[in-house]
């Protein structure tokens, strides 16, 4: 029997507080796996925008590894160690990193002082239980960023957000 093709739809909205902002998003996919990072640098200035691009580069370089290993908490922990001791005081990044595995299907995410995802099922927000997370990146060298997991169903909507970005993925899985 032929397997139906897995499908998703994605949309993103950016509303900077000023001409430039300190928020950005990274999105990548490989096969049936989607990786998403929502990055927010403190402030709404040119400096924040430059900082956010630096943090984005740290994520983009590791997206192939994230897609293969599917451990966003490990990536946040590694980024934290790289940033420790090298940040300007008062300019600390927050991040939400997630992996959607359409074969399982599940959502795995980790956060560094950022809001986690919102999952809607049949138009209602799903109770994600106790959300685990870690502090802002770069504060402590030994910070750990635990992973959260939730199974996904056909038609679920996964929303990632920061104070200037919204990303939405509608998961369309084959019905068996």
Short mmCIF file of N, CA, C and O in Angstrom, two decimals, residues 22-148:
data_model
loop_
_atom_site.label_atom_id
_atom_site.label_comp_id
_atom_site.label_asym_id
_atom_site.label_seq_id
_atom_site.Cartn_x
_atom_site.Cartn_y
_atom_site.Cartn_z
N UNK A 22 14.82 42.90 17.92
CA UNK A 22 15.75 41.89 18.38
C UNK A 22 15.17 40.50 18.37
O UNK A 22 15.57 39.65 19.15
N UNK A 23 14.21 40.23 17.48
CA UNK A 23 13.58 38.92 17.40
C UNK A 23 13.85 38.32 16.03
O UNK A 23 13.89 39.03 15.02
N UNK A 24 14.01 37.00 15.99
CA UNK A 24 14.12 36.32 14.69
C UNK A 24 13.68 34.87 14.86
O UNK A 24 13.53 34.36 15.97
N UNK A 25 13.48 34.23 13.74
CA UNK A 25 13.03 32.84 13.71
C UNK A 25 13.91 32.06 12.75
O UNK A 25 14.37 32.59 11.75
N UNK A 26 14.16 30.81 13.10
CA UNK A 26 14.87 29.88 12.22
C UNK A 26 13.94 28.70 12.00
O UNK A 26 13.34 28.19 12.95
N UNK A 27 13.84 28.27 10.77
CA UNK A 27 12.95 27.16 10.42
C UNK A 27 13.67 26.29 9.41
O UNK A 27 14.23 26.79 8.44
N UNK A 28 13.70 24.98 9.66
CA UNK A 28 14.34 24.04 8.75
C UNK A 28 13.58 22.73 8.79
O UNK A 28 12.87 22.43 9.75
N UNK A 29 13.73 21.95 7.74
CA UNK A 29 13.09 20.63 7.72
C UNK A 29 13.97 19.64 6.98
O UNK A 29 14.79 20.01 6.14
N UNK A 30 13.78 18.39 7.32
CA UNK A 30 14.45 17.29 6.65
C UNK A 30 13.54 16.08 6.77
O UNK A 30 13.20 15.66 7.87
N UNK A 31 13.11 15.56 5.62
CA UNK A 31 12.19 14.44 5.64
C UNK A 31 10.92 14.80 6.37
O UNK A 31 10.24 15.76 6.03
N UNK A 32 10.61 14.06 7.43
CA UNK A 32 9.38 14.30 8.19
C UNK A 32 9.65 15.05 9.50
O UNK A 32 8.83 15.02 10.41
N UNK A 33 10.79 15.73 9.59
CA UNK A 33 11.15 16.45 10.81
C UNK A 33 11.27 17.95 10.51
O UNK A 33 11.87 18.35 9.52
N UNK A 34 10.68 18.75 11.40
CA UNK A 34 10.72 20.21 11.29
C UNK A 34 11.38 20.76 12.54
O UNK A 34 11.06 20.34 13.65
N UNK A 35 12.32 21.68 12.37
CA UNK A 35 12.96 22.35 13.51
C UNK A 35 12.60 23.83 13.48
O UNK A 35 12.54 24.44 12.40
N UNK A 36 12.36 24.38 14.65
CA UNK A 36 11.97 25.78 14.79
C UNK A 36 12.70 26.39 15.97
O UNK A 36 12.80 25.78 17.03
N UNK A 37 13.23 27.60 15.78
CA UNK A 37 13.81 28.35 16.89
C UNK A 37 13.25 29.76 16.85
O UNK A 37 13.23 30.42 15.81
N UNK A 38 12.74 30.22 17.98
CA UNK A 38 12.28 31.59 18.17
C UNK A 38 13.30 32.26 19.08
O UNK A 38 13.54 31.79 20.20
N UNK A 39 13.92 33.33 18.60
CA UNK A 39 15.01 33.99 19.31
C UNK A 39 14.62 35.42 19.64
O UNK A 39 14.12 36.13 18.77
N UNK A 40 14.84 35.83 20.89
CA UNK A 40 14.51 37.19 21.30
C UNK A 40 15.68 37.76 22.09
O UNK A 40 16.09 37.22 23.11
N UNK A 41 16.25 38.83 21.58
CA UNK A 41 17.31 39.55 22.28
C UNK A 41 16.69 40.72 23.02
O UNK A 41 15.81 41.39 22.50
N UNK A 42 17.15 40.97 24.23
CA UNK A 42 16.61 42.04 25.05
C UNK A 42 16.64 43.38 24.31
O UNK A 42 17.66 43.76 23.75
N UNK A 43 15.51 44.06 24.29
CA UNK A 43 15.44 45.40 23.71
C UNK A 43 14.88 45.43 22.31
O UNK A 43 14.59 44.40 21.70
N UNK A 44 14.71 46.63 21.79
CA UNK A 44 14.17 46.86 20.45
C UNK A 44 15.01 47.93 19.77
O UNK A 44 14.52 49.00 19.43
N UNK A 45 16.29 47.64 19.59
CA UNK A 45 17.22 48.62 19.05
C UNK A 45 18.11 47.95 18.01
O UNK A 45 18.04 46.75 17.79
N UNK A 46 18.96 48.74 17.40
CA UNK A 46 19.92 48.20 16.44
C UNK A 46 20.83 47.18 17.12
O UNK A 46 21.12 46.13 16.56
N UNK A 47 21.25 47.47 18.35
CA UNK A 47 22.10 46.54 19.09
C UNK A 47 21.39 45.21 19.30
O UNK A 47 21.97 44.14 19.16
N UNK A 48 20.10 45.27 19.64
CA UNK A 48 19.32 44.04 19.83
C UNK A 48 19.21 43.26 18.54
O UNK A 48 19.28 42.02 18.54
N UNK A 49 19.05 43.95 17.44
CA UNK A 49 18.96 43.30 16.14
C UNK A 49 20.28 42.60 15.80
O UNK A 49 20.29 41.46 15.33
N UNK A 50 21.39 43.27 16.05
CA UNK A 50 22.71 42.68 15.79
C UNK A 50 22.92 41.46 16.69
O UNK A 50 23.38 40.40 16.23
N UNK A 51 22.56 41.58 17.98
CA UNK A 51 22.67 40.46 18.90
C UNK A 51 21.83 39.28 18.42
O UNK A 51 22.30 38.13 18.41
N UNK A 52 20.59 39.54 18.04
CA UNK A 52 19.69 38.46 17.59
C UNK A 52 20.27 37.74 16.38
O UNK A 52 20.16 36.51 16.28
N UNK A 53 20.89 38.46 15.48
CA UNK A 53 21.50 37.82 14.32
C UNK A 53 22.68 36.95 14.72
O UNK A 53 22.89 35.88 14.15
N UNK A 54 23.42 37.36 15.72
CA UNK A 54 24.52 36.53 16.24
C UNK A 54 23.95 35.24 16.85
O UNK A 54 24.46 34.14 16.58
N UNK A 55 22.90 35.35 17.64
CA UNK A 55 22.28 34.17 18.26
C UNK A 55 21.68 33.26 17.18
O UNK A 55 21.78 32.04 17.27
N UNK A 56 21.09 33.88 16.15
CA UNK A 56 20.53 33.10 15.04
C UNK A 56 21.63 32.28 14.37
O UNK A 56 21.44 31.11 14.06
N UNK A 57 22.80 32.89 14.16
CA UNK A 57 23.91 32.16 13.54
C UNK A 57 24.30 30.94 14.36
O UNK A 57 24.63 29.89 13.80
N UNK A 58 24.29 31.07 15.69
CA UNK A 58 24.62 29.93 16.55
C UNK A 58 23.62 28.79 16.35
O UNK A 58 24.00 27.62 16.41
N UNK A 59 22.35 29.13 16.12
CA UNK A 59 21.31 28.12 15.92
C UNK A 59 21.41 27.53 14.52
O UNK A 59 21.40 26.30 14.35
N UNK A 60 21.52 28.39 13.51
CA UNK A 60 21.53 27.92 12.12
C UNK A 60 22.66 26.91 11.88
O UNK A 60 22.47 25.91 11.20
N UNK A 61 23.83 27.17 12.47
CA UNK A 61 24.95 26.25 12.30
C UNK A 61 24.66 24.85 12.83
O UNK A 61 25.26 23.88 12.40
N UNK A 62 23.72 24.76 13.78
CA UNK A 62 23.42 23.47 14.42
C UNK A 62 22.09 22.85 13.97
O UNK A 62 21.71 21.80 14.47
N UNK A 63 21.39 23.48 13.03
CA UNK A 63 20.10 22.93 12.60
C UNK A 63 20.21 21.52 12.00
O UNK A 63 19.36 20.68 12.32
N UNK A 64 21.20 21.22 11.17
CA UNK A 64 21.29 19.84 10.67
C UNK A 64 21.43 18.81 11.80
O UNK A 64 20.78 17.77 11.77
N UNK A 65 22.22 19.15 12.81
CA UNK A 65 22.38 18.25 13.96
C UNK A 65 21.08 18.14 14.74
O UNK A 65 20.69 17.05 15.17
N UNK A 66 20.37 19.26 14.92
CA UNK A 66 19.08 19.24 15.63
C UNK A 66 18.07 18.38 14.89
O UNK A 66 17.35 17.59 15.51
N UNK A 67 18.01 18.50 13.57
CA UNK A 67 17.07 17.69 12.78
C UNK A 67 17.39 16.20 12.90
O UNK A 67 16.49 15.37 12.91
N UNK A 68 18.66 15.87 13.00
CA UNK A 68 19.06 14.46 13.10
C UNK A 68 18.85 13.90 14.50
O UNK A 68 18.33 12.80 14.67
N UNK A 69 19.25 14.67 15.54
CA UNK A 69 19.21 14.16 16.91
C UNK A 69 17.89 14.42 17.62
O UNK A 69 17.54 13.71 18.56
N UNK A 70 17.20 15.49 17.25
CA UNK A 70 15.88 15.84 17.81
C UNK A 70 15.93 16.11 19.31
O UNK A 70 15.05 15.71 20.06
N UNK A 71 16.97 16.84 19.76
CA UNK A 71 17.11 17.19 21.17
C UNK A 71 17.33 18.69 21.32
O UNK A 71 18.47 19.16 21.46
N UNK A 72 16.25 19.49 21.35
CA UNK A 72 16.40 20.94 21.48
C UNK A 72 17.02 21.38 22.81
O UNK A 72 17.71 22.39 22.86
N UNK A 73 16.82 20.63 23.87
CA UNK A 73 17.42 20.98 25.16
C UNK A 73 18.94 20.91 25.11
O UNK A 73 19.63 21.74 25.69
N UNK A 74 19.46 19.92 24.41
CA UNK A 74 20.91 19.78 24.25
C UNK A 74 21.46 20.98 23.49
O UNK A 74 22.51 21.52 23.85
N UNK A 75 20.77 21.41 22.44
CA UNK A 75 21.22 22.56 21.66
C UNK A 75 21.23 23.82 22.53
O UNK A 75 22.20 24.58 22.52
N UNK A 76 20.17 24.07 23.30
CA UNK A 76 20.13 25.24 24.18
C UNK A 76 21.26 25.20 25.21
O UNK A 76 21.89 26.22 25.49
N UNK A 77 21.51 24.03 25.77
CA UNK A 77 22.59 23.89 26.75
C UNK A 77 23.94 24.25 26.12
O UNK A 77 24.75 24.96 26.71
N UNK A 78 24.18 23.78 24.90
CA UNK A 78 25.43 24.07 24.21
C UNK A 78 25.55 25.56 23.86
O UNK A 78 26.63 26.15 24.00
N UNK A 79 24.47 26.17 23.40
CA UNK A 79 24.48 27.61 23.09
C UNK A 79 24.74 28.41 24.36
O UNK A 79 25.52 29.37 24.36
N UNK A 80 24.13 28.01 25.47
CA UNK A 80 24.34 28.69 26.75
C UNK A 80 25.82 28.68 27.12
O UNK A 80 26.37 29.71 27.53
N UNK A 81 26.48 27.55 26.96
CA UNK A 81 27.90 27.46 27.32
C UNK A 81 28.76 28.35 26.42
O UNK A 81 29.74 28.93 26.88
N UNK A 82 28.38 28.46 25.15
CA UNK A 82 29.13 29.33 24.23
C UNK A 82 28.98 30.80 24.61
O UNK A 82 29.90 31.59 24.45
N UNK A 83 27.78 31.17 25.08
CA UNK A 83 27.51 32.57 25.39
C UNK A 83 27.97 32.99 26.78
O UNK A 83 28.16 34.17 27.04
N UNK A 84 28.17 32.03 27.68
CA UNK A 84 28.51 32.35 29.06
C UNK A 84 29.76 33.23 29.13
O UNK A 84 30.79 32.92 28.55
N UNK A 85 29.65 34.34 29.84
CA UNK A 85 30.77 35.23 30.05
C UNK A 85 31.05 36.20 28.91
O UNK A 85 31.91 37.06 29.04
N UNK A 86 30.33 36.10 27.81
CA UNK A 86 30.62 36.96 26.68
C UNK A 86 29.52 37.93 26.30
O UNK A 86 29.58 38.56 25.24
N UNK A 87 28.51 38.08 27.16
CA UNK A 87 27.38 38.95 26.84
C UNK A 87 27.53 40.31 27.52
O UNK A 87 28.11 40.42 28.60
N UNK A 88 26.96 41.32 26.88
CA UNK A 88 26.92 42.65 27.47
C UNK A 88 25.86 42.63 28.56
O UNK A 88 24.75 42.11 28.36
N UNK A 89 26.18 43.17 29.73
CA UNK A 89 25.24 43.16 30.84
C UNK A 89 23.92 43.81 30.44
O UNK A 89 23.89 44.87 29.81
N UNK A 90 22.83 43.15 30.78
CA UNK A 90 21.50 43.66 30.47
C UNK A 90 20.98 43.24 29.10
O UNK A 90 19.83 43.50 28.78
N UNK A 91 21.79 42.56 28.31
CA UNK A 91 21.34 42.11 26.98
C UNK A 91 21.48 40.59 26.92
O UNK A 91 22.47 40.06 26.43
N UNK A 92 20.45 39.93 27.43
CA UNK A 92 20.47 38.47 27.52
C UNK A 92 19.39 37.88 26.62
O UNK A 92 18.25 38.33 26.62
N UNK A 93 19.73 36.85 25.87
CA UNK A 93 18.76 36.26 24.95
C UNK A 93 17.83 35.26 25.62
O UNK A 93 18.19 34.61 26.60
N UNK A 94 16.63 35.17 25.06
CA UNK A 94 15.71 34.09 25.39
C UNK A 94 15.52 33.29 24.11
O UNK A 94 15.69 33.82 23.00
N UNK A 95 15.17 32.02 24.25
CA UNK A 95 14.98 31.18 23.07
C UNK A 95 13.97 30.09 23.35
O UNK A 95 13.87 29.59 24.47
N UNK A 96 13.26 29.75 22.31
CA UNK A 96 12.35 28.60 22.28
C UNK A 96 12.80 27.78 21.08
O UNK A 96 12.88 28.29 19.97
N UNK A 97 13.19 26.52 21.31
CA UNK A 97 13.61 25.64 20.21
C UNK A 97 12.73 24.40 20.26
O UNK A 97 12.53 23.80 21.32
N UNK A 98 12.21 24.02 19.10
CA UNK A 98 11.31 22.87 19.02
C UNK A 98 11.63 22.00 17.82
O UNK A 98 12.17 22.46 16.81
N UNK A 99 11.25 20.74 17.94
CA UNK A 99 11.32 19.79 16.84
C UNK A 99 9.96 19.12 16.73
O UNK A 99 9.41 18.66 17.73
N UNK A 100 9.42 19.12 15.53
CA UNK A 100 8.19 18.39 15.25
C UNK A 100 8.58 17.17 14.44
O UNK A 100 9.14 17.30 13.35
N UNK A 101 8.31 15.99 14.99
CA UNK A 101 8.60 14.74 14.30
C UNK A 101 7.26 14.18 13.82
O UNK A 101 6.46 13.71 14.62
N UNK A 102 7.03 14.26 12.52
CA UNK A 102 5.75 13.85 11.96
C UNK A 102 5.60 12.34 11.90
O UNK A 102 4.49 11.83 11.74
N UNK A 103 6.69 11.59 12.02
CA UNK A 103 6.57 10.13 12.00
C UNK A 103 6.08 9.59 13.33
O UNK A 103 5.39 8.59 13.37
N UNK A 104 6.43 10.25 14.45
CA UNK A 104 6.07 9.71 15.76
C UNK A 104 4.57 9.82 16.02
O UNK A 104 4.00 8.81 16.44
N UNK A 105 3.83 10.82 15.80
CA UNK A 105 4.14 12.24 15.69
C UNK A 105 4.14 12.91 17.07
O UNK A 105 3.30 12.63 17.90
N UNK A 106 5.12 13.81 17.26
CA UNK A 106 5.20 14.53 18.54
C UNK A 106 5.94 15.85 18.37
O UNK A 106 6.66 16.05 17.39
N UNK A 107 5.73 16.70 19.36
CA UNK A 107 6.42 17.97 19.47
C UNK A 107 7.34 17.87 20.67
O UNK A 107 6.91 17.50 21.77
N UNK A 108 8.63 18.19 20.48
CA UNK A 108 9.62 18.21 21.55
C UNK A 108 10.17 19.63 21.59
O UNK A 108 10.56 20.16 20.56
N UNK A 109 10.19 20.26 22.78
CA UNK A 109 10.69 21.63 22.86
C UNK A 109 11.43 21.88 24.16
O UNK A 109 11.27 21.14 25.14
N UNK A 110 12.25 22.93 24.12
CA UNK A 110 12.96 23.41 25.31
C UNK A 110 12.96 24.93 25.25
O UNK A 110 12.93 25.52 24.16
N UNK A 111 13.00 25.56 26.41
CA UNK A 111 12.97 27.03 26.47
C UNK A 111 14.03 27.57 27.40
O UNK A 111 14.38 26.96 28.40
N UNK A 112 14.55 28.74 27.04
CA UNK A 112 15.45 29.52 27.88
C UNK A 112 14.74 30.83 28.16
O UNK A 112 14.75 31.74 27.33
N UNK A 113 14.05 30.91 29.30
CA UNK A 113 13.33 32.12 29.73
C UNK A 113 12.39 32.65 28.66
O UNK A 113 12.23 33.86 28.50
N UNK A 114 11.80 31.77 27.90
CA UNK A 114 10.90 32.15 26.81
C UNK A 114 9.58 31.39 26.96
O UNK A 114 9.55 30.33 27.57
N UNK A 115 8.53 31.95 26.38
CA UNK A 115 7.28 31.18 26.39
C UNK A 115 7.42 29.96 25.49
O UNK A 115 8.10 30.02 24.47
N UNK A 116 6.84 28.89 25.89
CA UNK A 116 6.86 27.70 25.06
C UNK A 116 5.75 27.78 24.02
O UNK A 116 5.12 28.82 23.85
N UNK A 117 5.51 26.68 23.34
CA UNK A 117 4.50 26.68 22.30
C UNK A 117 3.08 26.67 22.88
O UNK A 117 2.88 26.40 24.05
N UNK A 118 2.16 26.98 22.01
CA UNK A 118 0.74 26.77 22.30
C UNK A 118 0.27 25.76 21.26
O UNK A 118 0.57 25.90 20.07
N UNK A 119 -0.41 24.73 21.71
CA UNK A 119 -0.94 23.71 20.79
C UNK A 119 -2.45 23.78 20.84
O UNK A 119 -3.05 23.74 21.92
N UNK A 120 -3.05 23.91 19.67
CA UNK A 120 -4.51 23.90 19.56
C UNK A 120 -4.96 22.60 18.92
O UNK A 120 -4.40 22.16 17.92
N UNK A 121 -5.97 22.00 19.52
CA UNK A 121 -6.56 20.76 19.00
C UNK A 121 -8.06 21.00 18.89
O UNK A 121 -8.71 21.32 19.87
N UNK A 122 -8.55 20.89 17.66
CA UNK A 122 -9.97 21.15 17.38
C UNK A 122 -10.40 22.52 17.90
O UNK A 122 -11.46 22.68 18.49
N UNK A 123 -9.52 23.52 17.75
CA UNK A 123 -9.85 24.89 18.11
C UNK A 123 -9.67 25.25 19.57
O UNK A 123 -9.91 26.38 19.96
N UNK A 124 -9.24 24.29 20.41
CA UNK A 124 -9.06 24.57 21.83
C UNK A 124 -7.61 24.33 22.23
O UNK A 124 -6.98 23.39 21.76
N UNK A 125 -7.11 25.20 23.12
CA UNK A 125 -5.73 25.05 23.59
C UNK A 125 -5.59 23.75 24.37
O UNK A 125 -6.45 23.40 25.19
N UNK A 126 -4.52 23.02 24.12
CA UNK A 126 -4.24 21.76 24.80
C UNK A 126 -3.47 22.06 26.09
O UNK A 126 -2.56 22.89 26.09
N UNK A 127 -3.83 21.38 27.17
CA UNK A 127 -3.09 21.51 28.42
C UNK A 127 -1.75 20.80 28.24
O UNK A 127 -1.71 19.58 28.08
N UNK A 128 -0.66 21.56 28.25
CA UNK A 128 0.67 20.98 28.04
C UNK A 128 1.31 20.51 29.34
O UNK A 128 2.46 20.10 29.36
N UNK A 129 0.55 20.56 30.42
CA UNK A 129 1.08 20.13 31.71
C UNK A 129 2.13 21.08 32.24
O UNK A 129 2.23 22.23 31.80
N UNK A 130 2.92 20.59 33.18
CA UNK A 130 3.98 21.42 33.75
C UNK A 130 5.08 21.63 32.71
O UNK A 130 5.65 20.67 32.21
N UNK A 131 5.33 22.88 32.39
CA UNK A 131 6.35 23.20 31.39
C UNK A 131 7.68 23.41 32.10
O UNK A 131 7.79 24.24 33.00
N UNK A 132 8.68 22.66 31.67
CA UNK A 132 10.02 22.80 32.24
C UNK A 132 10.82 23.73 31.34
O UNK A 132 10.65 23.76 30.14
N UNK A 133 11.74 24.48 31.94
CA UNK A 133 12.59 25.37 31.17
C UNK A 133 13.79 25.80 31.98
O UNK A 133 13.98 25.39 33.12
N UNK A 134 14.63 26.63 31.36
CA UNK A 134 15.83 27.12 32.01
C UNK A 134 15.90 28.64 31.97
O UNK A 134 15.04 29.30 31.38
N UNK A 135 16.95 29.21 32.56
CA UNK A 135 17.10 30.67 32.62
C UNK A 135 17.54 31.27 31.29
O UNK A 135 17.83 30.56 30.34
N UNK A 136 17.61 32.61 31.26
CA UNK A 136 18.18 33.30 30.10
C UNK A 136 19.50 32.65 29.73
O UNK A 136 20.22 32.15 30.60
N UNK A 137 19.84 32.69 28.47
CA UNK A 137 21.11 32.13 28.01
C UNK A 137 22.27 33.02 28.46
O UNK A 137 22.17 34.23 28.46
N UNK A 138 23.37 32.38 28.82
CA UNK A 138 24.58 33.10 29.16
C UNK A 138 24.72 33.51 30.61
O UNK A 138 25.73 34.10 30.97
N UNK A 139 23.74 33.21 31.48
CA UNK A 139 23.81 33.59 32.89
C UNK A 139 24.74 32.67 33.68
O UNK A 139 25.53 33.13 34.48
N UNK A 140 24.56 31.38 33.51
CA UNK A 140 25.30 30.39 34.29
C UNK A 140 25.85 29.33 33.35
O UNK A 140 25.12 28.82 32.49
N UNK A 141 27.09 28.98 33.52
CA UNK A 141 27.71 28.02 32.62
C UNK A 141 27.07 26.63 32.70
O UNK A 141 27.05 25.90 31.72
N UNK A 142 26.55 26.25 33.85
CA UNK A 142 26.01 24.90 34.03
C UNK A 142 24.50 24.81 33.89
O UNK A 142 23.92 23.79 34.26
N UNK A 143 23.86 25.83 33.35
CA UNK A 143 22.40 25.76 33.16
C UNK A 143 22.03 24.62 32.23
O UNK A 143 22.73 24.34 31.26
N UNK A 144 20.93 23.95 32.57
CA UNK A 144 20.42 22.84 31.77
C UNK A 144 19.02 23.22 31.31
O UNK A 144 18.27 23.86 32.04
N UNK A 145 18.67 22.83 30.10
CA UNK A 145 17.38 23.18 29.51
C UNK A 145 16.62 21.90 29.22
O UNK A 145 16.81 21.27 28.19
N UNK A 146 15.74 21.49 30.16
CA UNK A 146 15.01 20.23 30.00
C UNK A 146 14.04 20.27 28.82
O UNK A 146 13.56 21.33 28.42
N UNK A 147 13.78 19.09 28.28
CA UNK A 147 12.87 18.98 27.15
C UNK A 147 11.46 18.63 27.61
O UNK A 147 11.26 17.92 28.59
N UNK A 148 10.50 19.15 26.87
CA UNK A 148 9.08 18.88 27.07
C UNK A 148 8.60 18.13 25.83
O UNK A 148 9.09 18.38 24.73
#
